[in-house]
Every structure is written in C-alpha cells, then in structure tokens.
PDB file of C-alpha atoms in Angstrom:
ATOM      1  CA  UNK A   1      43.005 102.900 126.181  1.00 62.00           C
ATOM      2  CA  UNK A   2      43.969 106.318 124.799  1.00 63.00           C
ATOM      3  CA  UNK A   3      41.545 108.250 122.521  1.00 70.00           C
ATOM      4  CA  UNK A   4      41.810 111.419 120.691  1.00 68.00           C
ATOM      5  CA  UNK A   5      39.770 114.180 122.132  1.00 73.00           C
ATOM      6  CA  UNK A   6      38.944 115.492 119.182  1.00 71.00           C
ATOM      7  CA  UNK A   7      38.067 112.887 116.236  1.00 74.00           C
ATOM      8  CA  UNK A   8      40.430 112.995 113.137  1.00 73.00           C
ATOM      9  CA  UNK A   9      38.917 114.456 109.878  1.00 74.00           C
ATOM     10  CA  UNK A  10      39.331 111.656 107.288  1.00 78.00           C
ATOM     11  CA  UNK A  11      37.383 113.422 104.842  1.00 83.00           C
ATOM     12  CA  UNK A  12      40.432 116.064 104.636  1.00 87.00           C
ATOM     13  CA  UNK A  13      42.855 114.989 102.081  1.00 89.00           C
ATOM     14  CA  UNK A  14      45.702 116.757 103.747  1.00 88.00           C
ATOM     15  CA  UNK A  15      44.415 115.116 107.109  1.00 86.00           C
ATOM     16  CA  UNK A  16      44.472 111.946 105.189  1.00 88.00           C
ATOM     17  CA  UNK A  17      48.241 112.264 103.260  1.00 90.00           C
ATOM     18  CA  UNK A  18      49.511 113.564 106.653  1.00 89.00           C
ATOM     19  CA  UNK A  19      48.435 110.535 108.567  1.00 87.00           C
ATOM     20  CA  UNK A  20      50.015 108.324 105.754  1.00 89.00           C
ATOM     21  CA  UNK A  21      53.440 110.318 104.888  1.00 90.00           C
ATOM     22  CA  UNK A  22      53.531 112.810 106.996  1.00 89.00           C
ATOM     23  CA  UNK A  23      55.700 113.220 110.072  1.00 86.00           C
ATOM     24  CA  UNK A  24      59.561 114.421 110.455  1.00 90.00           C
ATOM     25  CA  UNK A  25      61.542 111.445 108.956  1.00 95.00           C
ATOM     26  CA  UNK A  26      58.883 109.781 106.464  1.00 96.00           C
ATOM     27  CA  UNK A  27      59.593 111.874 103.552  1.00 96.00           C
ATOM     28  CA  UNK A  28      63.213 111.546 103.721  1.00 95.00           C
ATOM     29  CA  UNK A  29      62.812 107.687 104.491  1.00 97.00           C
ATOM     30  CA  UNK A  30      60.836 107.337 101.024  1.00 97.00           C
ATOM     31  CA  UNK A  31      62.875 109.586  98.948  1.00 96.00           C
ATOM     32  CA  UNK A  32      65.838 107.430 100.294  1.00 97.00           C
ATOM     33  CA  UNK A  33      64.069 104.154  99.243  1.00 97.00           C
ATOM     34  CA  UNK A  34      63.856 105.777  96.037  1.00 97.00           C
ATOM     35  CA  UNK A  35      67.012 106.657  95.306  1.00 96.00           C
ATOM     36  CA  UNK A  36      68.123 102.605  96.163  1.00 96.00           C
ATOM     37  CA  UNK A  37      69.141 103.139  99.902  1.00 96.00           C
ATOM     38  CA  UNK A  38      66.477  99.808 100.777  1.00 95.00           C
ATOM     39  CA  UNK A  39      67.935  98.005 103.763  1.00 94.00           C
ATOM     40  CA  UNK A  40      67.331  99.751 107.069  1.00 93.00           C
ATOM     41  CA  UNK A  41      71.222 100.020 107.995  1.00 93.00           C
ATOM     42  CA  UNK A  42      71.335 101.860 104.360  1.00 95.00           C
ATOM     43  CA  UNK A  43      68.841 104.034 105.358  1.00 96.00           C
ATOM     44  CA  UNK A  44      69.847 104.607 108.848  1.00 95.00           C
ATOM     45  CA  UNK A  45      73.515 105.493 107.600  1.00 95.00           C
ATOM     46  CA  UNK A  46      71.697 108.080 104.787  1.00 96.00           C
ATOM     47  CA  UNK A  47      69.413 109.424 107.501  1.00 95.00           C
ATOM     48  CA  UNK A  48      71.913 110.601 109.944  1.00 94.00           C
ATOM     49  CA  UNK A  49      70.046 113.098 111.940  1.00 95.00           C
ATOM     50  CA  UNK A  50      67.130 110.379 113.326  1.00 94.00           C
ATOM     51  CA  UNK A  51      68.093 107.502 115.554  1.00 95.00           C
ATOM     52  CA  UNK A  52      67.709 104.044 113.714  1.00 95.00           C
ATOM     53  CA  UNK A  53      65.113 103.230 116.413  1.00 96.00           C
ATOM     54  CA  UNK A  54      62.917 106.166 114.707  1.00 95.00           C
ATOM     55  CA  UNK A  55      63.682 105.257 111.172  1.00 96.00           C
ATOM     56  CA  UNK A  56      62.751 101.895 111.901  1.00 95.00           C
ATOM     57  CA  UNK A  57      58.961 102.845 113.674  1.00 95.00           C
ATOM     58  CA  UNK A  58      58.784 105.133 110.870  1.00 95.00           C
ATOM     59  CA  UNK A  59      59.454 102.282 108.164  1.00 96.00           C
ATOM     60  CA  UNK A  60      56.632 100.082 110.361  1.00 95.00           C
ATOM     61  CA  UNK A  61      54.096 102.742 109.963  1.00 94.00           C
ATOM     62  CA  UNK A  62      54.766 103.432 106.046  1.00 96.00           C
ATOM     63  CA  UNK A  63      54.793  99.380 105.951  1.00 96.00           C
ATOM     64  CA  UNK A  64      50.954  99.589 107.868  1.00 94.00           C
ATOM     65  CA  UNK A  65      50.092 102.410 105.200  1.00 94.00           C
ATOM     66  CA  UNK A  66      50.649 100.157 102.380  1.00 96.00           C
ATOM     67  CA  UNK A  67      53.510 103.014 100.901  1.00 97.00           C
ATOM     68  CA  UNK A  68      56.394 100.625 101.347  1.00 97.00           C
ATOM     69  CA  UNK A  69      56.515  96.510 101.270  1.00 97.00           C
ATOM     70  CA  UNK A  70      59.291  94.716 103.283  1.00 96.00           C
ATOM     71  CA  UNK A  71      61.000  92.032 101.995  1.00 94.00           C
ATOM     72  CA  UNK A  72      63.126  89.390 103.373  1.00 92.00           C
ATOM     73  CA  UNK A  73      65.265  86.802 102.452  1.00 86.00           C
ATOM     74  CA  UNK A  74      66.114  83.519 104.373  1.00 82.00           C
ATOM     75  CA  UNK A  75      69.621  82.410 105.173  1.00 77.00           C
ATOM     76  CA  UNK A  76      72.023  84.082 107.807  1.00 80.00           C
ATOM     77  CA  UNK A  77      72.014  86.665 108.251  1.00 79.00           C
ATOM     78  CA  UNK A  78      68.582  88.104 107.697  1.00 83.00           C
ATOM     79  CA  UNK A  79      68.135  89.938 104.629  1.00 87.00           C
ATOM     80  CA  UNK A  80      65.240  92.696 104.610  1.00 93.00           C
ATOM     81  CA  UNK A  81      64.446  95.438 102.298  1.00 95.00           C
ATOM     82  CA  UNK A  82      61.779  98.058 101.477  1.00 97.00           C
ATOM     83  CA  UNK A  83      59.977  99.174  98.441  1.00 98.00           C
ATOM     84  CA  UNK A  84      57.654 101.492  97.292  1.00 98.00           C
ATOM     85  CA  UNK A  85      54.287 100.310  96.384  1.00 97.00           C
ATOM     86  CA  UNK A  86      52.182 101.735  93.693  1.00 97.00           C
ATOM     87  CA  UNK A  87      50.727 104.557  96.414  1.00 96.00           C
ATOM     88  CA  UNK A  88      54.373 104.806  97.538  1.00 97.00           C
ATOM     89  CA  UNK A  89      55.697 105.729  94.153  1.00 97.00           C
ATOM     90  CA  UNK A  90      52.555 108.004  93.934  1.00 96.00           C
ATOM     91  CA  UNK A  91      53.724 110.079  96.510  1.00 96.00           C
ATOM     92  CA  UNK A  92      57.408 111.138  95.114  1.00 97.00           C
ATOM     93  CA  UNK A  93      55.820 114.110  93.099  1.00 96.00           C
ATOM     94  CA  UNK A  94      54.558 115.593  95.808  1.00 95.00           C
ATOM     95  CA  UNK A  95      58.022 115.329  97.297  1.00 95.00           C
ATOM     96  CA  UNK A  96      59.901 116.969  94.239  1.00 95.00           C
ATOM     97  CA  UNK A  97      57.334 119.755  94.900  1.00 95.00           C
ATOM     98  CA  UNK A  98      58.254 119.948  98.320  1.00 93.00           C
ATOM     99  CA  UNK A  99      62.027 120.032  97.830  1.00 93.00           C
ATOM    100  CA  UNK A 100      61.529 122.904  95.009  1.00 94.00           C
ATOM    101  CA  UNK A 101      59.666 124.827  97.325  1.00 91.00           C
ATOM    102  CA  UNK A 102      62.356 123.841 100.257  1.00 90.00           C
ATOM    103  CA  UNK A 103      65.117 125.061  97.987  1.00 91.00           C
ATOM    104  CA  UNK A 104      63.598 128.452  96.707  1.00 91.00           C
ATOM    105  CA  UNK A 105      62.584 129.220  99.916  1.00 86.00           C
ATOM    106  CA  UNK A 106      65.573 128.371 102.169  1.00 85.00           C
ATOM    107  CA  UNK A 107      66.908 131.362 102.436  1.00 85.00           C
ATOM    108  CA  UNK A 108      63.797 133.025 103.963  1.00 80.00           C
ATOM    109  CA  UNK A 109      63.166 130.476 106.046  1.00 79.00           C
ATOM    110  CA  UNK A 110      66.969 130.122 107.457  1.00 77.00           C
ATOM    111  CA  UNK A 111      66.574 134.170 108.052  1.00 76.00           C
ATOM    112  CA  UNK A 112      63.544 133.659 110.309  1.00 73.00           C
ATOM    113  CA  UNK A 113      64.950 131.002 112.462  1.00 72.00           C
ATOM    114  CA  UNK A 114      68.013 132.995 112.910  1.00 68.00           C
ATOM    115  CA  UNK A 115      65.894 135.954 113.782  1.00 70.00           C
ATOM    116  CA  UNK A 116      63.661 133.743 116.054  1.00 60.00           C
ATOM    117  CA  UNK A 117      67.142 132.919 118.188  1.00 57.00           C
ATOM    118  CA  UNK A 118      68.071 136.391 118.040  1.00 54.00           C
ATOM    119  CA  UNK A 119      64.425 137.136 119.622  1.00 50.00           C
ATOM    120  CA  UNK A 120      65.010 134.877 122.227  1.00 47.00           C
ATOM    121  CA  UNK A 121      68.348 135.551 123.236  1.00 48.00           C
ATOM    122  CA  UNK A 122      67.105 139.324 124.179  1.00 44.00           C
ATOM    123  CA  UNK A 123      65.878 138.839 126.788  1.00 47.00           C
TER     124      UNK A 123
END
C-alpha cells in the first residue's frame, strides 16, 4: 500500500480546504452545479477542457467530501444528479473571491506565461 512520505497537516485550514475542493477541475465542477448544469453529461459538455472520465473522479471525490450529494432516479434510463450540500454551498464565496482576483489579475498573469514561453524558446 502507498503512503505519503511526509504526513498531511490537517491542522492547516488551507491543507484542509485543498484536500476537499481543491484540485484543477473541482472549482469549476461546483460553480457549474451551481449555476444548474447537475447531470454529469451537463457538466461534462460545460467543462470542455477535462475529459468526462476526470470530471466524473472529480464528482466521486466532492461526493466522499460531503460538498455534493448524488441523486438518482429509477426508470430507464438512469437519471443522476448532483447538489451542493450545506458545506458545498459554503464554499461558493470563496469561489467569487477567486474569480475577482482571476479577473483583475489576468492580465498579469497572461503576460508572465507569455514571457515564460518566450524564456524558453531562447534557447
């Protein structure tokens, strides 16, 4: 069995909210779910960029973190869905935040990458 060389700090709150929301596709999966994209071919269409494979790991670890609940209907086909929970709904502050900070701060960020390629294209 694999362990962690170095144990995880659970006494770190960003430790903690990166374990539970963190990660490349988990913001963008909950601010999907919040904006009514709730079955996963919804959010795979919405979420272009990730493979539905990855969106739907992703939804199975939010699921385990008690952010989103999964529900599903009986008949044929399947029906499933996914909702924030309380802590889900908790978290879509923080992710305003995040896209305010994205969006003032795009521009500075697009210029480094662009000078990071230039940096690496000199060779």
């Amino acid at each position: 069995m694999y362990r962690k060389k170095l144990p995880e700090d659970l006494e770190c709150g960003i430790t903690i909210a990166m374990k539970s929301f963190g990660g490349k596709w988990k913001p963008c999966i909950i601010d999907a779910i919040d904006k009514g994209f709730r079955r996963p071919s919804e959010l795979h269409k919405v979420i272009t960029e990730a493979t539905p494979r990855v969106i739907d790991l992703q939804l199975r670890e939010l699921e385990m973190a008690g952010i989103v609940y999964k529900e599903t209907g009986s008949g044929f086909p399947l029906y499933t869905a996914y909702y924030l929970t309380e802590k889900g709904e908790s978290i879509l502050p923080i992710l305003s935040l995040m896209n305010s900070w994205g969006l003032q701060n795009k521009d500075g960020v697009h210029d480094a990458q662009h000078q990071k390629k230039k940096r690496v294209i000199c060779i």
